[in-house]
Short mmCIF file of C-alpha atoms in Angstrom, two decimals:
data_model
loop_
_atom_site.label_atom_id
_atom_site.label_comp_id
_atom_site.label_asym_id
_atom_site.label_seq_id
_atom_site.Cartn_x
_atom_site.Cartn_y
_atom_site.Cartn_z
CA MET A 1 20.91 -46.62 33.77
CA MET A 2 17.57 -46.56 31.97
CA ALA A 3 18.77 -48.08 28.95
CA GLY A 4 20.28 -50.78 30.92
CA ALA A 5 17.13 -51.65 32.74
CA THR A 6 15.25 -51.75 29.46
CA SER A 7 17.41 -54.10 27.99
CA ALA A 8 17.75 -56.32 31.06
CA THR A 9 13.09 -56.05 31.18
CA ALA A 10 13.66 -56.87 27.20
CA ALA A 11 15.69 -59.80 28.12
CA ALA A 12 13.31 -61.03 30.90
CA ASP A 13 10.58 -60.87 28.76
CA ALA A 14 12.06 -62.82 26.20
CA PHE A 15 13.33 -65.32 28.41
CA ALA A 16 10.15 -65.96 29.70
CA ALA A 17 7.98 -66.10 26.92
CA SER A 18 10.76 -68.62 25.19
CA ALA A 19 10.59 -70.88 28.69
CA CYS A 20 6.91 -70.87 28.36
CA PRO A 21 4.59 -70.12 25.57
CA ARG A 22 1.55 -69.49 27.88
CA VAL A 23 2.59 -66.23 29.74
CA VAL A 24 -0.37 -64.55 31.44
CA ALA A 25 0.16 -60.61 31.59
CA ALA A 26 -1.91 -59.14 34.22
CA GLY A 27 -1.47 -56.21 36.39
CA GLY A 28 1.64 -55.18 34.66
CA ARG A 29 3.45 -58.37 36.05
CA ARG A 30 4.27 -61.54 34.36
CA ARG A 31 3.45 -64.79 35.64
CA CYS A 32 4.74 -68.06 34.40
CA GLY A 33 5.10 -71.52 35.12
CA VAL A 34 9.08 -71.41 34.97
CA VAL A 35 9.58 -68.14 35.93
CA ARG A 36 7.96 -64.99 37.45
CA CYS A 37 9.54 -61.65 36.70
CA ASP A 38 8.23 -58.07 37.27
CA ALA A 39 8.36 -55.51 34.68
CA ASP A 40 10.68 -53.13 35.98
CA GLY A 41 13.60 -55.80 36.27
CA GLY A 42 14.61 -59.07 35.27
CA ALA A 43 16.79 -60.62 37.87
CA GLN A 44 15.03 -64.08 38.50
CA ALA A 45 15.02 -64.35 34.56
CA VAL A 46 18.54 -63.53 34.54
CA ALA A 47 19.45 -65.66 37.39
CA MET A 48 17.70 -68.73 36.04
CA ALA A 49 19.02 -68.42 32.59
CA ALA A 50 22.74 -68.27 34.23
CA SER A 51 21.84 -71.45 36.11
CA ILE A 52 20.48 -73.08 33.10
CA ALA A 53 23.78 -71.98 31.25
CA ALA A 54 25.84 -73.45 34.44
CA LEU A 55 24.01 -76.59 33.98
CA GLU A 56 24.52 -77.10 30.29
CA GLN A 57 28.40 -76.22 30.79
CA PHE A 58 28.35 -79.04 33.80
CA LYS A 59 26.54 -81.74 31.25
CA ILE A 60 29.48 -80.85 28.56
CA SER A 61 31.99 -80.72 31.56
CA ALA A 62 31.07 -84.13 32.53
CA ASP A 63 30.99 -85.62 29.08
CA ARG A 64 34.35 -84.39 28.36
CA ALA A 65 35.18 -85.88 32.01
CA TYR A 66 34.02 -89.44 30.65
CA LYS A 67 35.76 -88.76 27.37
CA PHE A 68 39.06 -88.12 29.36
CA VAL A 69 38.85 -91.12 31.42
CA SER A 70 38.32 -93.34 28.27
CA GLU A 71 41.15 -91.44 26.61
CA LEU A 72 43.16 -92.36 29.84
CA TRP A 73 42.36 -96.36 29.82
CA ARG A 74 43.17 -96.71 25.65
CA ARG A 75 46.75 -95.80 26.67
CA LYS A 76 47.61 -98.46 29.54
CA GLN A 77 51.31 -98.17 28.65
CA SER A 78 51.73 -94.64 29.90
CA ASP A 79 53.49 -94.21 32.92
CA VAL A 80 50.47 -93.13 35.03
CA MET A 81 48.35 -96.02 34.17
CA ARG A 82 51.35 -98.35 34.59
CA PHE A 83 51.88 -97.08 38.16
CA VAL A 84 48.23 -97.03 38.82
CA GLN A 85 47.39 -100.49 37.42
CA ARG A 86 50.32 -101.86 39.21
CA VAL A 87 49.31 -100.40 42.77
CA ARG A 88 45.32 -101.85 42.05
CA CYS A 89 46.61 -105.17 41.18
CA TRP A 90 48.83 -105.35 44.20
CA GLU A 91 45.32 -104.42 45.94
CA TYR A 92 43.38 -107.08 44.19
CA ARG A 93 45.56 -109.68 45.32
CA GLN A 94 44.95 -109.36 48.65
CA GLN A 95 41.15 -109.25 48.39
CA PRO A 96 38.83 -112.47 48.03
CA ALA A 97 38.25 -114.05 44.21
CA ILE A 98 34.75 -112.51 44.26
CA VAL A 99 34.22 -108.98 45.87
CA ARG A 100 31.74 -106.44 45.76
CA ILE A 101 32.83 -103.03 45.19
CA THR A 102 31.03 -99.50 45.75
CA ARG A 103 31.55 -98.12 42.28
CA PRO A 104 32.76 -99.55 39.25
CA THR A 105 36.55 -98.69 38.52
CA ARG A 106 36.18 -97.74 34.89
CA PRO A 107 32.68 -95.40 34.90
CA ASP A 108 32.75 -94.66 31.40
CA ARG A 109 33.22 -98.23 30.14
CA ALA A 110 30.10 -99.50 32.77
CA ARG A 111 27.84 -96.73 31.65
CA ARG A 112 28.46 -97.73 28.02
CA LEU A 113 27.62 -101.06 28.72
CA GLY A 114 23.95 -100.52 30.52
CA PHE A 115 25.37 -99.41 34.42
CA LYS A 116 23.22 -96.89 36.46
CA ALA A 117 24.28 -95.37 39.42
CA LYS A 118 20.81 -96.11 40.81
CA GLN A 119 19.12 -98.70 43.00
CA GLY A 120 18.90 -102.36 42.08
CA TYR A 121 22.52 -102.14 40.14
CA VAL A 122 25.86 -103.67 41.62
CA VAL A 123 28.89 -104.24 40.57
CA TYR A 124 31.34 -107.42 41.21
CA ARG A 125 35.15 -107.96 40.60
CA ILE A 126 35.79 -111.41 39.66
CA ARG A 127 39.73 -112.98 39.72
CA VAL A 128 40.24 -116.03 36.99
CA ARG A 129 43.23 -117.79 37.08
CA ARG A 130 45.42 -117.12 33.82
CA GLY A 131 46.79 -119.58 31.54
CA GLY A 132 45.63 -122.90 29.47
CA ARG A 133 43.50 -125.98 30.62
CA LYS A 134 45.61 -128.96 31.23
CA ARG A 135 44.33 -131.88 30.99
CA PRO A 136 43.87 -133.81 34.41
CA VAL A 137 45.08 -136.96 34.03
CA PRO A 138 47.61 -138.68 36.63
CA LYS A 139 50.94 -138.63 35.89
CA GLY A 140 50.17 -136.99 32.33
CA ILE A 141 49.26 -140.42 30.61
CA VAL A 142 46.26 -141.03 28.86
CA TYR A 143 45.26 -144.58 28.00
CA GLY A 144 43.71 -144.27 24.86
CA LYS A 145 44.51 -143.06 21.04
CA PRO A 146 47.36 -140.85 20.49
CA LYS A 147 45.01 -138.19 19.61
CA HIS A 148 43.89 -137.68 23.04
CA GLN A 149 47.43 -138.09 24.28
CA GLY A 150 48.23 -133.99 24.82
CA ILE A 151 48.39 -132.66 28.04
CA THR A 152 49.33 -129.19 27.89
CA GLN A 153 48.96 -126.12 25.09
CA LEU A 154 44.93 -127.15 25.73
CA LYS A 155 42.77 -124.04 25.35
CA PHE A 156 39.53 -123.85 27.04
CA GLN A 157 36.93 -122.95 24.36
CA ARG A 158 35.23 -119.58 26.33
CA ASN A 159 37.12 -117.06 27.15
CA LYS A 160 38.17 -115.66 30.90
CA ARG A 161 35.45 -112.86 30.51
CA SER A 162 32.69 -115.37 30.08
CA VAL A 163 34.29 -117.70 33.04
CA ALA A 164 34.01 -114.47 35.16
CA GLU A 165 30.40 -114.16 34.41
CA GLU A 166 29.66 -117.55 34.98
CA ARG A 167 31.01 -117.51 38.59
CA ALA A 168 29.56 -114.50 39.40
CA GLY A 169 26.14 -115.78 38.25
CA ARG A 170 26.54 -118.80 40.27
CA ARG A 171 27.64 -117.17 43.29
CA LEU A 172 24.33 -114.37 42.87
CA GLY A 173 21.56 -116.43 42.02
CA GLY A 174 19.25 -113.81 42.68
CA LEU A 175 20.91 -111.53 40.41
CA ARG A 176 21.00 -111.26 36.67
CA VAL A 177 24.35 -110.56 34.72
CA LEU A 178 23.97 -107.77 32.57
CA ASN A 179 27.71 -107.29 31.13
CA SER A 180 31.23 -107.28 32.25
CA TYR A 181 34.47 -105.46 31.35
CA TRP A 182 38.20 -105.89 32.05
CA VAL A 183 40.07 -104.00 34.38
CA ASN A 184 43.46 -105.49 35.28
CA GLU A 185 45.60 -108.50 35.32
CA ASP A 186 48.80 -109.59 36.19
CA SER A 187 51.18 -112.59 35.47
CA THR A 188 48.60 -114.98 37.27
CA TYR A 189 45.13 -113.63 37.32
CA LYS A 190 42.81 -111.40 35.04
CA TYR A 191 40.35 -109.05 36.80
CA PHE A 192 36.87 -108.30 35.44
CA GLU A 193 34.05 -106.46 36.81
CA VAL A 194 30.57 -107.71 36.31
CA ILE A 195 27.45 -105.65 36.33
CA LEU A 196 24.54 -107.42 38.04
CA VAL A 197 21.06 -106.24 38.28
CA ASP A 198 18.35 -107.07 41.06
CA VAL A 199 15.23 -107.97 38.88
CA ALA A 200 13.33 -108.06 42.25
CA HIS A 201 13.78 -104.21 42.78
CA SER A 202 10.93 -102.08 42.20
CA ALA A 203 13.57 -99.15 40.72
CA VAL A 204 14.63 -102.19 38.23
CA ARG A 205 10.97 -103.58 37.26
CA ASN A 206 9.47 -100.13 36.92
CA ASP A 207 12.42 -98.83 34.42
CA PRO A 208 11.61 -99.72 30.70
CA ARG A 209 14.90 -99.44 29.58
CA ILE A 210 15.91 -102.45 31.73
CA ASN A 211 12.76 -104.44 32.73
CA TRP A 212 13.23 -106.43 29.84
CA LEU A 213 15.77 -108.24 31.93
CA CYS A 214 13.16 -109.14 34.46
CA ASN A 215 11.84 -111.35 31.96
CA PRO A 216 12.46 -115.25 33.31
CA VAL A 217 14.09 -116.34 30.03
CA HIS A 218 16.90 -114.34 30.99
CA LYS A 219 17.41 -116.52 33.81
CA HIS A 220 21.35 -117.22 33.84
CA ARG A 221 21.92 -115.60 30.49
CA GLU A 222 25.96 -115.96 31.47
CA LEU A 223 25.64 -119.79 31.48
CA ARG A 224 23.75 -120.11 28.11
CA GLY A 225 26.15 -117.54 25.96
CA LEU A 226 23.60 -114.66 25.65
CA THR A 227 25.99 -112.05 27.06
CA SER A 228 28.48 -110.11 24.91
CA ALA A 229 31.06 -112.16 26.12
CA GLY A 230 29.00 -115.29 25.38
CA LYS A 231 28.02 -114.29 21.81
CA LYS A 232 31.59 -113.60 21.19
CA PHE A 233 33.21 -117.27 21.80
CA ARG A 234 30.33 -118.39 19.92
CA GLY A 235 31.24 -116.77 16.72
CA LEU A 236 28.27 -114.60 16.51
CA ARG A 237 30.16 -111.21 16.32
CA GLY A 238 30.94 -111.32 12.20
CA LYS A 239 28.54 -111.53 9.56
CA GLY A 240 28.78 -112.82 5.98
CA THR A 241 29.94 -116.10 4.56
CA ARG A 242 32.79 -116.46 6.81
CA HIS A 243 30.63 -116.81 9.91
CA HIS A 244 27.18 -118.28 8.03
CA LYS A 245 28.12 -121.81 10.00
CA ASN A 246 27.94 -120.11 13.31
CA ARG A 247 23.86 -119.37 13.18
CA PRO A 248 21.96 -120.18 15.04
CA SER A 249 25.05 -122.21 16.50
CA ARG A 250 27.76 -124.34 15.27
CA ARG A 251 26.27 -127.48 16.89
CA ALA A 252 23.11 -126.78 15.23
CA THR A 253 24.19 -126.53 11.89
CA TRP A 254 26.83 -129.44 11.89
CA LYS A 255 23.47 -131.43 13.15
CA LYS A 256 21.60 -129.81 10.41
CA ASN A 257 24.22 -131.15 7.99
CA GLN A 258 24.51 -134.57 9.23
CA THR A 259 20.83 -135.35 9.18
CA VAL A 260 19.49 -137.07 6.37
CA SER A 261 15.68 -135.70 5.87
CA LEU A 262 13.72 -137.98 2.82
CA ARG A 263 10.06 -137.93 2.26
CA ARG A 264 8.05 -141.03 3.25
CA TYR A 265 6.59 -141.70 -0.54
CA ARG A 266 9.39 -140.80 -2.86
#
């Protein structure tokens, strides 16, 4: 028993010293800002060490949980995901086109895109109709050149996720669009979840990791192609010689190439 008590005391002293280097020894007792332990025992130190180990294990478990959810979403054709997505899609069809949800459907994806479970962050689910953009002319008649007589098989320039961000930004003008991600789709609609931030909230304005969004230059960034989905349809994802005409934009490059700049005296 004495040997066990001695080893426990040694473990407590070692833990106290490692927890805080400024350990004050006075009157046979050790006091520290992190732990207080007696010279004849180390129950508190051992308990705290166990709690810290439990927290570390919980963190590892949480990381594994997010990894599990991520891998599950990567296997959308599995029996589990096909059943769950079919049930969820039925539920989504009964709800409005723009609806606020209490928590993200894909927490792993939302966290990777900047979502935090704190004040100032909200998530909305947006429903967008699938399909191309049919030319809106009466009876399919275009009174013009044959070049413009196409009615069907016309594609919208922007992707569906960008359209979902635009609708969320227009409906919720007081919030800023941070990012978005796909959650579900059926034969008629695609469903996206959009992460929005309340830039007037003090929890957001005082957070250095997100208060860059409070700058007025980021107003309606989803309408100007500044989000991830916007940069994708602008062709800014790639680099190299195949994409050099996309920067700063295709329109700016075309305008520069079509403009003749001549010196006054030549």
